[in-house]
Tab-separated table of C-alpha atoms in Angstrom:
chain	number	residue	atom	x	y	z
A	27	MET	CA	13.219	-59.469	-231.308
A	28	LYS	CA	17.001	-59.215	-231.498
A	29	LEU	CA	19.602	-56.663	-231.314
A	30	ASN	CA	20.164	-56.592	-234.879
A	31	ASP	CA	16.389	-55.727	-235.466
A	32	LEU	CA	16.555	-52.741	-233.433
A	33	VAL	CA	16.368	-49.549	-235.711
A	34	PRO	CA	15.787	-45.759	-234.553
A	35	ASN	CA	12.511	-44.101	-235.224
A	36	GLU	CA	11.705	-42.704	-238.761
A	37	GLY	CA	13.219	-39.143	-238.637
A	38	ALA	CA	15.113	-39.714	-235.300
A	39	LYS	CA	18.439	-39.876	-237.275
A	40	LYS	CA	19.564	-37.278	-239.797
A	41	ASP	CA	22.773	-37.339	-241.955
A	42	ARG	CA	25.000	-34.345	-241.399
A	43	LYS	CA	25.771	-31.799	-243.986
A	44	ARG	CA	28.914	-32.647	-245.901
A	45	LEU	CA	30.420	-29.428	-246.716
A	46	GLY	CA	33.168	-28.551	-249.158
A	47	ARG	CA	32.977	-31.704	-251.530
A	48	GLY	CA	32.684	-30.098	-254.755
A	49	ILE	CA	29.966	-28.078	-256.665
A	50	SER	CA	27.767	-30.832	-257.737
A	51	ALA	CA	27.295	-31.869	-253.931
A	52	GLY	CA	25.307	-28.521	-253.364
A	53	LYS	CA	27.540	-27.268	-250.566
A	54	GLY	CA	31.175	-27.238	-252.653
A	55	LYS	CA	33.180	-23.876	-253.099
A	56	THR	CA	32.572	-21.728	-250.440
A	57	SER	CA	30.614	-24.360	-248.400
A	58	GLY	CA	27.801	-21.694	-247.699
A	59	LYS	CA	29.678	-19.391	-245.916
A	60	GLY	CA	29.801	-16.416	-248.652
A	61	THR	CA	32.809	-15.091	-250.098
A	62	LYS	CA	35.701	-13.577	-248.050
A	63	GLY	CA	35.709	-11.751	-244.885
A	64	GLN	CA	35.752	-12.994	-241.166
A	65	SER	CA	32.831	-14.813	-241.246
A	66	SER	CA	34.227	-17.077	-244.140
A	67	ARG	CA	37.362	-17.970	-242.154
A	68	SER	CA	37.666	-21.218	-240.049
A	69	GLY	CA	37.663	-19.944	-236.134
A	70	GLU	CA	35.642	-16.899	-236.885
A	71	GLY	CA	34.130	-14.559	-234.200
A	72	GLY	CA	37.365	-13.877	-232.296
A	73	HIS	CA	37.510	-14.607	-228.539
A	74	LEU	CA	34.951	-14.834	-225.832
A	75	TYR	CA	35.953	-11.363	-224.409
A	76	ARG	CA	36.040	-9.623	-227.905
A	77	GLN	CA	33.053	-7.243	-228.057
A	78	GLY	CA	33.643	-5.614	-231.448
A	79	GLY	CA	35.405	-2.648	-230.476
A	80	ASN	CA	33.726	-2.149	-227.258
A	81	LEU	CA	35.858	-2.020	-224.052
A	82	PRO	CA	35.576	-5.884	-223.123
A	83	PHE	CA	33.112	-6.574	-219.933
A	84	TYR	CA	36.315	-8.079	-217.747
A	85	ARG	CA	38.088	-4.693	-218.372
A	86	ARG	CA	35.037	-2.643	-217.366
A	87	LEU	CA	35.104	-4.157	-213.983
A	88	PRO	CA	36.913	-2.643	-211.258
A	89	PHE	CA	40.291	-4.566	-209.784
A	90	MET	CA	39.920	-6.791	-207.151
A	91	ARG	CA	42.702	-6.051	-204.772
A	92	GLY	CA	43.211	-7.234	-201.163
A	93	GLU	CA	40.706	-4.858	-199.006
A	94	GLY	CA	37.803	-5.552	-201.580
A	95	PHE	CA	37.697	-9.213	-200.501
A	96	THR	CA	34.802	-10.239	-198.169
A	97	PRO	CA	35.774	-13.624	-196.171
A	98	PRO	CA	32.218	-15.592	-196.751
A	99	ASN	CA	31.674	-17.230	-193.400
A	100	GLN	CA	32.425	-14.113	-191.326
A	101	VAL	CA	30.098	-13.596	-188.403
A	102	GLU	CA	27.897	-10.452	-188.511
A	103	TYR	CA	27.059	-9.049	-184.810
A	104	ASN	CA	24.289	-7.037	-183.553
A	105	GLU	CA	26.361	-4.299	-181.788
A	106	VAL	CA	24.734	-2.681	-178.543
A	107	ASN	CA	26.616	-0.060	-176.494
A	108	LEU	CA	26.271	0.190	-172.568
A	109	SER	CA	24.623	3.337	-173.004
A	110	GLN	CA	21.795	1.809	-174.924
A	111	LEU	CA	21.279	-0.884	-172.157
A	112	ALA	CA	21.434	1.995	-169.629
A	113	ALA	CA	18.382	3.522	-171.262
A	114	LYS	CA	16.291	0.674	-172.003
A	115	PHE	CA	16.671	-1.804	-168.875
A	116	GLU	CA	16.187	-1.261	-165.283
A	117	ALA	CA	18.084	-2.561	-162.354
A	118	LYS	CA	18.135	-6.331	-161.873
A	119	SER	CA	16.977	-6.960	-165.288
A	120	VAL	CA	18.219	-10.051	-167.465
A	121	VAL	CA	19.471	-8.792	-170.779
A	122	THR	CA	19.151	-11.536	-173.327
A	123	PRO	CA	18.883	-11.190	-177.388
A	124	GLU	CA	15.083	-11.938	-176.952
A	125	ALA	CA	14.779	-9.030	-174.586
A	126	LEU	CA	16.898	-7.104	-176.881
A	127	ALA	CA	14.810	-7.785	-179.709
A	128	GLU	CA	11.495	-6.905	-177.768
A	129	ALA	CA	13.040	-3.760	-177.087
A	130	ASN	CA	13.653	-3.036	-181.035
A	131	MET	CA	17.531	-2.745	-180.342
A	132	LEU	CA	18.795	-5.033	-182.858
A	133	HIS	CA	19.392	-4.620	-186.560
A	134	LYS	CA	18.968	-8.238	-187.620
A	135	PRO	CA	17.522	-10.381	-184.649
A	136	ALA	CA	18.886	-13.458	-186.365
A	137	ASN	CA	22.486	-12.664	-185.974
A	138	PRO	CA	24.379	-12.805	-182.540
A	139	VAL	CA	24.726	-9.978	-180.271
A	140	VAL	CA	28.070	-8.149	-178.954
A	141	ILE	CA	27.854	-5.765	-176.067
A	142	LEU	CA	30.429	-3.123	-176.519
A	143	GLY	CA	31.631	-0.518	-173.818
A	144	ARG	CA	30.725	2.930	-175.067
A	145	GLY	CA	28.884	4.918	-172.367
A	146	GLU	CA	28.503	3.982	-168.602
A	147	ILE	CA	26.035	2.089	-166.713
A	148	ALA	CA	24.831	2.792	-163.088
A	149	VAL	CA	22.312	-0.304	-162.810
A	150	ALA	CA	23.132	-3.914	-162.029
A	151	LEU	CA	22.013	-6.003	-164.998
A	152	THR	CA	22.587	-9.917	-165.728
A	153	VAL	CA	23.756	-10.046	-169.375
A	154	ARG	CA	23.322	-13.250	-171.226
A	155	VAL	CA	24.629	-12.585	-175.081
A	156	GLN	CA	26.916	-14.273	-177.415
A	157	ARG	CA	29.825	-11.895	-176.933
A	158	VAL	CA	30.989	-8.921	-174.688
A	159	SER	CA	33.975	-6.571	-175.124
A	160	LYS	CA	36.374	-6.591	-172.035
A	161	GLY	CA	35.700	-2.871	-171.735
A	162	ALA	CA	31.960	-3.485	-171.253
A	163	GLN	CA	32.317	-6.371	-169.023
A	164	ALA	CA	34.497	-4.515	-166.548
A	165	LYS	CA	31.854	-1.785	-166.477
A	166	ILE	CA	28.930	-4.223	-165.892
A	167	GLU	CA	30.732	-5.918	-163.120
A	168	ALA	CA	31.669	-2.721	-161.500
A	169	ALA	CA	28.012	-1.563	-161.383
A	170	GLY	CA	27.431	-4.774	-159.729
A	171	GLY	CA	26.047	-6.971	-162.592
A	172	LYS	CA	26.930	-10.225	-164.260
A	173	VAL	CA	28.033	-11.380	-167.349
A	174	GLU	CA	27.139	-14.702	-168.865
A	175	ILE	CA	28.192	-15.874	-172.413
A	176	ILE	CA	25.858	-18.065	-174.312
A	177	ALA	CA	26.834	-20.225	-177.472
């Protein structure tokens, strides 16, 4: 077999319609587009955003201004206040994300934990979490506890 012997399968290739080549060709004069009107013109159909008199989709959407933007890789923390820790944990306890999850204090256990300073704490706790606010750290250490930041 040679390259010049190769032919496509029967019915695989089809000739294109030759439009507008005279009335005897079968697709002459109006070339199958009917008569007059928008549909008979070249480039008919308008623009992609033209919706036949309806308000276009892109104009129905609200404006995206500065405060509407959400950074795609921001970190979402589980927020836990000192008042919650004081209510759930006893003295000399070790507070970790796992211990907080067991106590049902986390909204989304897969997310990191931040301890915030609302409330008071009187018991000494060892807190091992991803983030602690300065006020919370000062109150924990004033009560005799320790703060350890984990990665």
